[in-house]
Coordinates of C-alpha atoms in Angstrom, one line a residue:
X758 CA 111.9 116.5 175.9
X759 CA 114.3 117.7 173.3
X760 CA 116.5 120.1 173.8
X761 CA 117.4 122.5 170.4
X762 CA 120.4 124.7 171.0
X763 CA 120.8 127.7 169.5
X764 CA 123.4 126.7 167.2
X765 CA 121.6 123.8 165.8
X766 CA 118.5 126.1 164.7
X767 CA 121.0 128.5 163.2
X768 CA 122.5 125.8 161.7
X769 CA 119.0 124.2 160.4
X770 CA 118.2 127.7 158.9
X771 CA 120.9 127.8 157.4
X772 CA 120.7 124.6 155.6
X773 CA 117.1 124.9 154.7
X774 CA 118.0 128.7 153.0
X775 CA 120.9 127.0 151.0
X776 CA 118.4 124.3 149.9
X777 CA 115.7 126.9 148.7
X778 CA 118.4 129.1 146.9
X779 CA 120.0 125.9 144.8
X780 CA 116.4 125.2 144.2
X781 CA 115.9 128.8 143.2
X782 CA 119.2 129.1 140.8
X783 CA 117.8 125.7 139.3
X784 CA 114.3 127.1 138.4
X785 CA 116.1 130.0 137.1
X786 CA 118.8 127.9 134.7
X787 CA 116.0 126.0 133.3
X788 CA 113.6 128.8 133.0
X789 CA 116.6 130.5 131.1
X790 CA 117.6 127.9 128.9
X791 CA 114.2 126.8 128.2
X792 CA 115.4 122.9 128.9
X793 CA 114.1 120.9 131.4
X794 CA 117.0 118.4 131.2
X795 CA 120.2 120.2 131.2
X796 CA 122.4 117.3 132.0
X797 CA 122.2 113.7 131.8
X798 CA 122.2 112.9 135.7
X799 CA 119.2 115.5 135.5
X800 CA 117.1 112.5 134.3
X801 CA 118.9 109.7 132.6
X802 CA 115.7 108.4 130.8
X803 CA 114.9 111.7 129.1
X804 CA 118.4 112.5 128.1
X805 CA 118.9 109.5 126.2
X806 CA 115.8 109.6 124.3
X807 CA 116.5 113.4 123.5
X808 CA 120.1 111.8 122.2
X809 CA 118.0 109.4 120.1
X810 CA 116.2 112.3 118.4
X811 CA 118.8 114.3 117.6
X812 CA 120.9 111.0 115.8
X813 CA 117.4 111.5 114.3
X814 CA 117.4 114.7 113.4
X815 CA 121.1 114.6 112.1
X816 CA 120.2 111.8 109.6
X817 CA 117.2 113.8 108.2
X818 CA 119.4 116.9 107.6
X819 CA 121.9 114.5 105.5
X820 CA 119.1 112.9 103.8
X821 CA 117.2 116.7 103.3
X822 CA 121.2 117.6 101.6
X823 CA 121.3 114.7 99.5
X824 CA 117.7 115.1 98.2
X825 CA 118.5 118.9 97.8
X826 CA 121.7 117.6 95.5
X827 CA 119.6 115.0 93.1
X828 CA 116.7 117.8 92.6
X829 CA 119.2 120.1 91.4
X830 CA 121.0 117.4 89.3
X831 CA 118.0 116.4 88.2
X832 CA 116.7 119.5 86.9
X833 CA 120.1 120.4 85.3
X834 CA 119.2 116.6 83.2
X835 CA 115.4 117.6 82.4
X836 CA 116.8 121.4 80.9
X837 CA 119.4 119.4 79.0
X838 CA 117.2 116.9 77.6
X839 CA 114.3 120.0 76.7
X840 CA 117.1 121.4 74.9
X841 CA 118.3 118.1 73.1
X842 CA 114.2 117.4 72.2
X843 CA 113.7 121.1 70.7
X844 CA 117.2 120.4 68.8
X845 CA 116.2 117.2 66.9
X846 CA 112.6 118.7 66.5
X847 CA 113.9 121.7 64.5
X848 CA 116.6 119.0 62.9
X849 CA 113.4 117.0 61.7
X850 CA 112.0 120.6 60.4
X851 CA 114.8 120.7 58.0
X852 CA 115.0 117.1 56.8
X853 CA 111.1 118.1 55.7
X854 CA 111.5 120.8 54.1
X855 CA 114.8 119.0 52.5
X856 CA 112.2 116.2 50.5
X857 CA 111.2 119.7 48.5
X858 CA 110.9 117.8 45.3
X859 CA 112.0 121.5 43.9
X860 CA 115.3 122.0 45.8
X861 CA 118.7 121.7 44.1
X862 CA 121.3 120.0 44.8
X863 CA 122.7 123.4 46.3
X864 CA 119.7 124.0 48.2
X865 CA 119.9 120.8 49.9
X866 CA 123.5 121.1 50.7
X867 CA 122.8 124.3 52.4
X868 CA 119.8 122.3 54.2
X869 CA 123.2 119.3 55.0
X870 CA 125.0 122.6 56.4
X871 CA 122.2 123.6 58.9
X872 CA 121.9 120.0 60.3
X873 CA 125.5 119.8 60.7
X874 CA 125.1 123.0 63.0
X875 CA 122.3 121.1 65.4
X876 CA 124.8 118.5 65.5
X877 CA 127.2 120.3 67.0
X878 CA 124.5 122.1 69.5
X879 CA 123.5 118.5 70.2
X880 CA 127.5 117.8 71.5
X881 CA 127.6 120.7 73.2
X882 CA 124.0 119.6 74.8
X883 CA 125.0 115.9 75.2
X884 CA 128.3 117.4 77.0
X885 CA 126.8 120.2 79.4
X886 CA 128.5 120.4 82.6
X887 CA 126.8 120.5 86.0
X888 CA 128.4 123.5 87.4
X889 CA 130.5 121.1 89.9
X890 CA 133.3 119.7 87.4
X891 CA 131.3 117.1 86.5
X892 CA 128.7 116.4 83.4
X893 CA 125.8 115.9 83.7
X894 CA 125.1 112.5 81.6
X895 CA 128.7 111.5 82.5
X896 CA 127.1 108.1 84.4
X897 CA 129.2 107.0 87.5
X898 CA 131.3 110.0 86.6
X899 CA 134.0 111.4 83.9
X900 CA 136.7 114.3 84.3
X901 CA 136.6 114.8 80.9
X902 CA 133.8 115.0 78.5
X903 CA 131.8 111.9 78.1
X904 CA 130.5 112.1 74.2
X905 CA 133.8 112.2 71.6
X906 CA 132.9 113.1 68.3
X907 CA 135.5 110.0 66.6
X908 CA 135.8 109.3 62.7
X909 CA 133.9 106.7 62.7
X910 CA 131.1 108.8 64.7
X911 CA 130.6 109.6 68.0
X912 CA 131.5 107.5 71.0
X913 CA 131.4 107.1 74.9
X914 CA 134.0 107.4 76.9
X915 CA 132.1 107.8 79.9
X916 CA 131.3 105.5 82.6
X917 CA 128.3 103.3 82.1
X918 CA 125.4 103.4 84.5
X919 CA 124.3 106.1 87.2
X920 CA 125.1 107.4 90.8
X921 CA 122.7 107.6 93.2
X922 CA 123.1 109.7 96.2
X923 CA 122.5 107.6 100.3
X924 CA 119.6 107.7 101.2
X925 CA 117.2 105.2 102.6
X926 CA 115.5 105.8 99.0
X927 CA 118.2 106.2 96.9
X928 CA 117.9 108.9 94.2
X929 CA 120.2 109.7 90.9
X930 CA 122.1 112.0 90.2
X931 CA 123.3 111.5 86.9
X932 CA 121.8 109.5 83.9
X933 CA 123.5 106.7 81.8
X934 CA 124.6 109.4 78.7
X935 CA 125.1 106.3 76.4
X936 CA 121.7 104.6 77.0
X937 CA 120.0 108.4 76.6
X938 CA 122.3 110.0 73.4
X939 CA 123.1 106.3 71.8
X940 CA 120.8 103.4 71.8
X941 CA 117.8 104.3 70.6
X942 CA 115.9 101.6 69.4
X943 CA 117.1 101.3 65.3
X944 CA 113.8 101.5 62.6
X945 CA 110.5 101.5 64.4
X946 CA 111.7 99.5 67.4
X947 CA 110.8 96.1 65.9
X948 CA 112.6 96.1 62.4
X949 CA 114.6 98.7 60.5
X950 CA 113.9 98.7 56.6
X951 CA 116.9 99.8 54.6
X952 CA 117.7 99.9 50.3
X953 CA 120.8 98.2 49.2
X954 CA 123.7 99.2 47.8
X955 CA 122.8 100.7 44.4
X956 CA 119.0 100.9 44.9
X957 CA 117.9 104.1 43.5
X958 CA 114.5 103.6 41.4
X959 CA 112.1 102.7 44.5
X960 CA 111.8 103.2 48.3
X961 CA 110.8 101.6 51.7
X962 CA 108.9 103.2 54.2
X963 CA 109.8 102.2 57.8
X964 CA 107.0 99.6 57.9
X965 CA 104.6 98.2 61.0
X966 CA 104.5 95.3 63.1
X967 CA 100.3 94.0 62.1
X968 CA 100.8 90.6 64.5
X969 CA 103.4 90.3 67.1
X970 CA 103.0 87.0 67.9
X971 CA 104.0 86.1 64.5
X972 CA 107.1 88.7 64.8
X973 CA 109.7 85.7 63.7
X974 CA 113.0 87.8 64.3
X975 CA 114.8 86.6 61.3
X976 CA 116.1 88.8 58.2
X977 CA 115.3 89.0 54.8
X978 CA 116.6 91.0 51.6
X979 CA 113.4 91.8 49.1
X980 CA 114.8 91.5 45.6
X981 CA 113.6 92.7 42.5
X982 CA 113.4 91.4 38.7
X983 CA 112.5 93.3 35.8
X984 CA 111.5 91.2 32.7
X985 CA 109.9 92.3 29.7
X986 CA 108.5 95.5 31.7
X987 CA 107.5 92.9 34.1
X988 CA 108.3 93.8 37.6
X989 CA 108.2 91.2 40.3
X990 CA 109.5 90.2 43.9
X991 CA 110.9 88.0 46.0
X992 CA 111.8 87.7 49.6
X993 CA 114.3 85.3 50.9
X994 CA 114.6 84.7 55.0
X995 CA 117.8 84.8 56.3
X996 CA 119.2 84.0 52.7
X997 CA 117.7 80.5 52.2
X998 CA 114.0 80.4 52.5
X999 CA 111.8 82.2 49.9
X1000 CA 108.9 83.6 52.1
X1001 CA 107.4 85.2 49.1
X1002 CA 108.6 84.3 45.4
X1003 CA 108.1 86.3 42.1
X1004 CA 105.0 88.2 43.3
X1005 CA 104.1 91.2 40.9
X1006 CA 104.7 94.3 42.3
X1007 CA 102.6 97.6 42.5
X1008 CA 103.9 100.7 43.6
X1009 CA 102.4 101.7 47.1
X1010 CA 100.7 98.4 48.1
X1011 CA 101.5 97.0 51.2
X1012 CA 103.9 93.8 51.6
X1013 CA 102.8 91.9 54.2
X1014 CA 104.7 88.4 56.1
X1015 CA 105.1 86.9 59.5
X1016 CA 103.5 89.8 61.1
X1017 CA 105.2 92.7 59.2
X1018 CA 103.8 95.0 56.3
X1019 CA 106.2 97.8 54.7
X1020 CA 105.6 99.6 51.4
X1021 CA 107.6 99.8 48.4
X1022 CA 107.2 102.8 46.0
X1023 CA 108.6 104.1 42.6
X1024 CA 110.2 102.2 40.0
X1025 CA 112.9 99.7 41.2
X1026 CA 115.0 98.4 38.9
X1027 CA 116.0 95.0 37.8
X1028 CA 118.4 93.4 40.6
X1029 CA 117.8 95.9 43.5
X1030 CA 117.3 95.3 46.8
X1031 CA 115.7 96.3 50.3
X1032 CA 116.6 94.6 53.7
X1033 CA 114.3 94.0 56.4
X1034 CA 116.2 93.3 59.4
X1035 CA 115.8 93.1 63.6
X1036 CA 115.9 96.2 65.4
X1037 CA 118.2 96.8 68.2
X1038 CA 119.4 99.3 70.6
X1039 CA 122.0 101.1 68.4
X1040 CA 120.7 104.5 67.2
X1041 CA 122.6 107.2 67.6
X1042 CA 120.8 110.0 67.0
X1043 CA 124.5 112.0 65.6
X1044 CA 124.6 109.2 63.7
X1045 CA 121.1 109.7 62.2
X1046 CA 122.0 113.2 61.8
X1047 CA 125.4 112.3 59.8
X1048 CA 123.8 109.8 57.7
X1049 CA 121.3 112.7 56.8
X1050 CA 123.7 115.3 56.0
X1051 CA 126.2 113.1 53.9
X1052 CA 123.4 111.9 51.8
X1053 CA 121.9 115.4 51.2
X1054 CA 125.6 116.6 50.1
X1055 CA 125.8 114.2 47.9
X1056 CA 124.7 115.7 44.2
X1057 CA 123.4 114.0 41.9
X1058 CA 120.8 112.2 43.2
X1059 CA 118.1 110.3 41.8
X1060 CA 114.5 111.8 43.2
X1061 CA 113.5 108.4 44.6
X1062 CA 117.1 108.2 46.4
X1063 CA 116.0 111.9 47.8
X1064 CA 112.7 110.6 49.6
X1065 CA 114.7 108.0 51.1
X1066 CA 116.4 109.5 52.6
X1067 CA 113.9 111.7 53.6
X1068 CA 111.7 108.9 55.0
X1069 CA 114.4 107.0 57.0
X1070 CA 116.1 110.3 58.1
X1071 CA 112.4 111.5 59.8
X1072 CA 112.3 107.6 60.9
X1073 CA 115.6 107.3 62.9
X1074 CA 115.3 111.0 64.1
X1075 CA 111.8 110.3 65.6
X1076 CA 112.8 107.6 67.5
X1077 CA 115.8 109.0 68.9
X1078 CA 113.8 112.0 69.7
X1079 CA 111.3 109.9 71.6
X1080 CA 114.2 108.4 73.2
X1081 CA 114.7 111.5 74.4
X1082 CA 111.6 112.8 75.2
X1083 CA 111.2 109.3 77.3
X1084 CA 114.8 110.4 79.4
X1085 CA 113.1 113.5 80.3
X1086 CA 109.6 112.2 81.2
X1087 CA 111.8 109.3 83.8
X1088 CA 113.6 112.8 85.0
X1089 CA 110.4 114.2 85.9
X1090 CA 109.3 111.3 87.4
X1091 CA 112.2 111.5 89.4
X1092 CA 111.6 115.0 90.6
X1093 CA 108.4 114.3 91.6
X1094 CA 109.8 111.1 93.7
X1095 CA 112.2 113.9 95.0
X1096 CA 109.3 115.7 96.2
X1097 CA 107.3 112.5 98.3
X1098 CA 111.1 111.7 99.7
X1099 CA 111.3 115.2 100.7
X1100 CA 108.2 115.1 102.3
X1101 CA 108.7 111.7 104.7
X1102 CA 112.4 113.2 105.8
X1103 CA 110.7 116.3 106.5
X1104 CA 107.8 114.7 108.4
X1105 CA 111.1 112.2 110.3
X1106 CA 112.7 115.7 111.1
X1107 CA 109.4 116.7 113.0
X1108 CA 108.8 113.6 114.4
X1109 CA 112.7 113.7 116.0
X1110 CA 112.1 117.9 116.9
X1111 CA 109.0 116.7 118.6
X1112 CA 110.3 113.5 120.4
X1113 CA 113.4 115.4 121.3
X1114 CA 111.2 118.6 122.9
X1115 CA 109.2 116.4 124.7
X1116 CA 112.4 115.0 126.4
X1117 CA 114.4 117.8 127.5
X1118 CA 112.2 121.2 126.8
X1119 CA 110.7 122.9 129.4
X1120 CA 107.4 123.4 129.8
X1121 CA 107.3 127.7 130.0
X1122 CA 103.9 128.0 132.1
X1123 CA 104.7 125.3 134.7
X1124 CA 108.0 126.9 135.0
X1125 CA 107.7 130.5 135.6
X1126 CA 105.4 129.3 138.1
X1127 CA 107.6 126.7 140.0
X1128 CA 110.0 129.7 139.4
X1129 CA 107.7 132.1 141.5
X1130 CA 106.6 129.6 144.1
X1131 CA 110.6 129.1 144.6
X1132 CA 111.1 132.7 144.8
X1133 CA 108.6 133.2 148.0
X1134 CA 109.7 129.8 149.0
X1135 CA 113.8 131.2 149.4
X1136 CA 111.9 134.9 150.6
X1137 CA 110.1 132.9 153.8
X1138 CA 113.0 131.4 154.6
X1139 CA 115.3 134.2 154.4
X1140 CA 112.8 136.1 157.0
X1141 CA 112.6 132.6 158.9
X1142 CA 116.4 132.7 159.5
X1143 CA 116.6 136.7 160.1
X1144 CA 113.9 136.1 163.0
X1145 CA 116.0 133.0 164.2
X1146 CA 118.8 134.8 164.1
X1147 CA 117.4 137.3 166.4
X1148 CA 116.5 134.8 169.3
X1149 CA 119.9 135.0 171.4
X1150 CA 120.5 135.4 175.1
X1151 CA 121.8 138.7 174.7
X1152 CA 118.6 140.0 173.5
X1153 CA 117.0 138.8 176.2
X1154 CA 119.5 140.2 178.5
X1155 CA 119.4 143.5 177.1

């Protein structure tokens, strides 16, 4: 038989009340905080996968900022080049309405005066600052602005290429300015068709590629004799080989060798020229512009030297405006990549919010009722201990 003194029951109750009311201030911290897992000796398993999630979480939010910093970048580019695309467009306008076979000489300086205006818009375009001390086609960043209009045309001074921000899918944030402003492809992006120096009674259109496998790559000069009101051709390859030798020539009608065909028209005159040579990524499109206005201020001017101009001016500012207009279609391929990246970080966000509740949240039902059930729980044993308390010898001798 055991004996239980009254001392060790008042001690047992007292034990078993402290118990209930640690239990009870636990149920009510978590019920509180909403967190299951409050600290890591709570349960060392849950904590550290909730500290997992978070690392989680954290590199989403970087990856969400740096995404947030090439959209707007990005968008800044596509305005910029929009701008750039409607500049050269209304450029082209004028150099139209320039071939006017009834314009003066005054009339097409004033035409030279308007196309040196878009020029400068275009600097100003090809210049535009992103709002953070930067520029937006500065490449792998400039302090100072990356397009300088030089004598001898304009130049980069920029730093070649593009930054991209960290992410696990790296995005850009600026574009190469010299690859977008100054290397369009030159002529139609095979060969560029030019007159030589003193040509004036014919011109050359800027030709088509009919067979690219027979595209050779090599140069040639067409050259022109007059005899007896005669006029015929030649056309030499890379100054040695006659391709083509004393054909007659007929305004209009198509030349055609080694896969090329361009068209000669007008009068050319006995000893003129017209080269026909490989295209590369040179065009500027200022330049194109400049070429355009210096030939258009220049008076005296023979018709055929007008629509020259006229047809390689609309040449070179077409493909520099499809250069351009193929800058801005990347940028909005970007953007949209900016969107599907945005998306997967988002959906790695949720994924870490969810893993991380999972760990440490509380689940609010299940707690509010362990919360009750510890309530009565500490309430019984308060009254337990209060009736124990009561069962002394002294009552009994009373």
């Amino acid at each position: 038989m055991i004996r239980i003194t009254t001392a060790n029951a008042f001690n047992s109750s007292i034990e078993n009340l402290q118990q209930r009311q640690r239990s009870l201030d636990t149920a009510q911290t978590q019920l509180t905080s909403g967190k299951r897992v409050l600290n890591a000796s709570d349960d060392p398993t849950s904590a550290a996968r909730a500290e997992r999630a978070r690392a989680l979480i954290q590199r989403a939010d970087a990856s969400q900022r740096a995404i947030d910093a090439s959209r707007n970048s990005m968008k800044l580019t596509e305005s910029a080049l929009g701008d750039g695309v409607s500049l050269v467009q209304q450029a082209r306008e004028l150099v139209v309405a320039a071939g006017n076979a009834s314009y003066s000489d005054a009339e097409r300086r004033d035409v030279a005066n308007q196309l040196a205006e878009i020029r400068k818009q275009l600097m100003g375009v090809a210049n535009r600052g992103d709002g953070t001390g930067g520029f937006v086609f500065s490449g792998q960043g400039s302090s100072q602005p990356p397009f300088l209009d030089r004598p001898g045309g304009v130049g980069y001074v920029g730093v070649g290429g593009a930054v991209k921000v960290a992410t696990d899918e790296p995005l850009p944030l600026t574009l190469d300015g010299e690859q977008v402003w100054l290397s369009a492809p030159s002529g139609n992006g095979v060969f560029t068709t030019a007159p030589g120096a003193g040509s004036g009674g014919a011109w050359i259109d800027a030709g088509r590629v009919t067979n690219p496998s027979a595209i050779t790559g090599s140069s040639y000069e067409v050259q022109f004799s007059v005899n007896a009101g005669v006029t015929t051709y030649s056309v030499i390859r890379d100054g040695v080989t006659a391709s083509i030798s004393g054909a007659d020539f007929k305004s209009g009608q198509a030349i055609e060798l080694d896969g090329m065909a361009f068209t000669l028209s007008g009068s050319p005159k006995d000893g003129d020229t017209f080269s026909i040579t490989p295209s590369g990524p040179n065009q500027s499109v200022f330049d194109a512009l400049d070429k355009v206005v210096n030939e258009l201020k220049t008076p005296l001017r023979t018709s055929a030297q007008v629509t020259q101009t006229i047809q390689s001016g609309l040449r070179d500012l077409d493909t520099c405006a499809n250069q351009l207009q193929s800058a801005r279609s990347m940028t909005g391929e970007v953007l949209n990549r900016v969107d599907g990246v945005e998306t997967r970080v988002g959906d790695l966000k949720l994924f870490g919010e969810t893993t991380r509740s999972d760990a440490e949240d509380l689940d609010m039902i299940q707690a509010i009722s362990n919360f009750q059930n510890q309530q009565t729980g500490y309430q019984a044993a308060m009254q337990s201990y209060a009736a124990v308390q009561r069962l002394s010898l002294f009552d009994y001798i009373k």
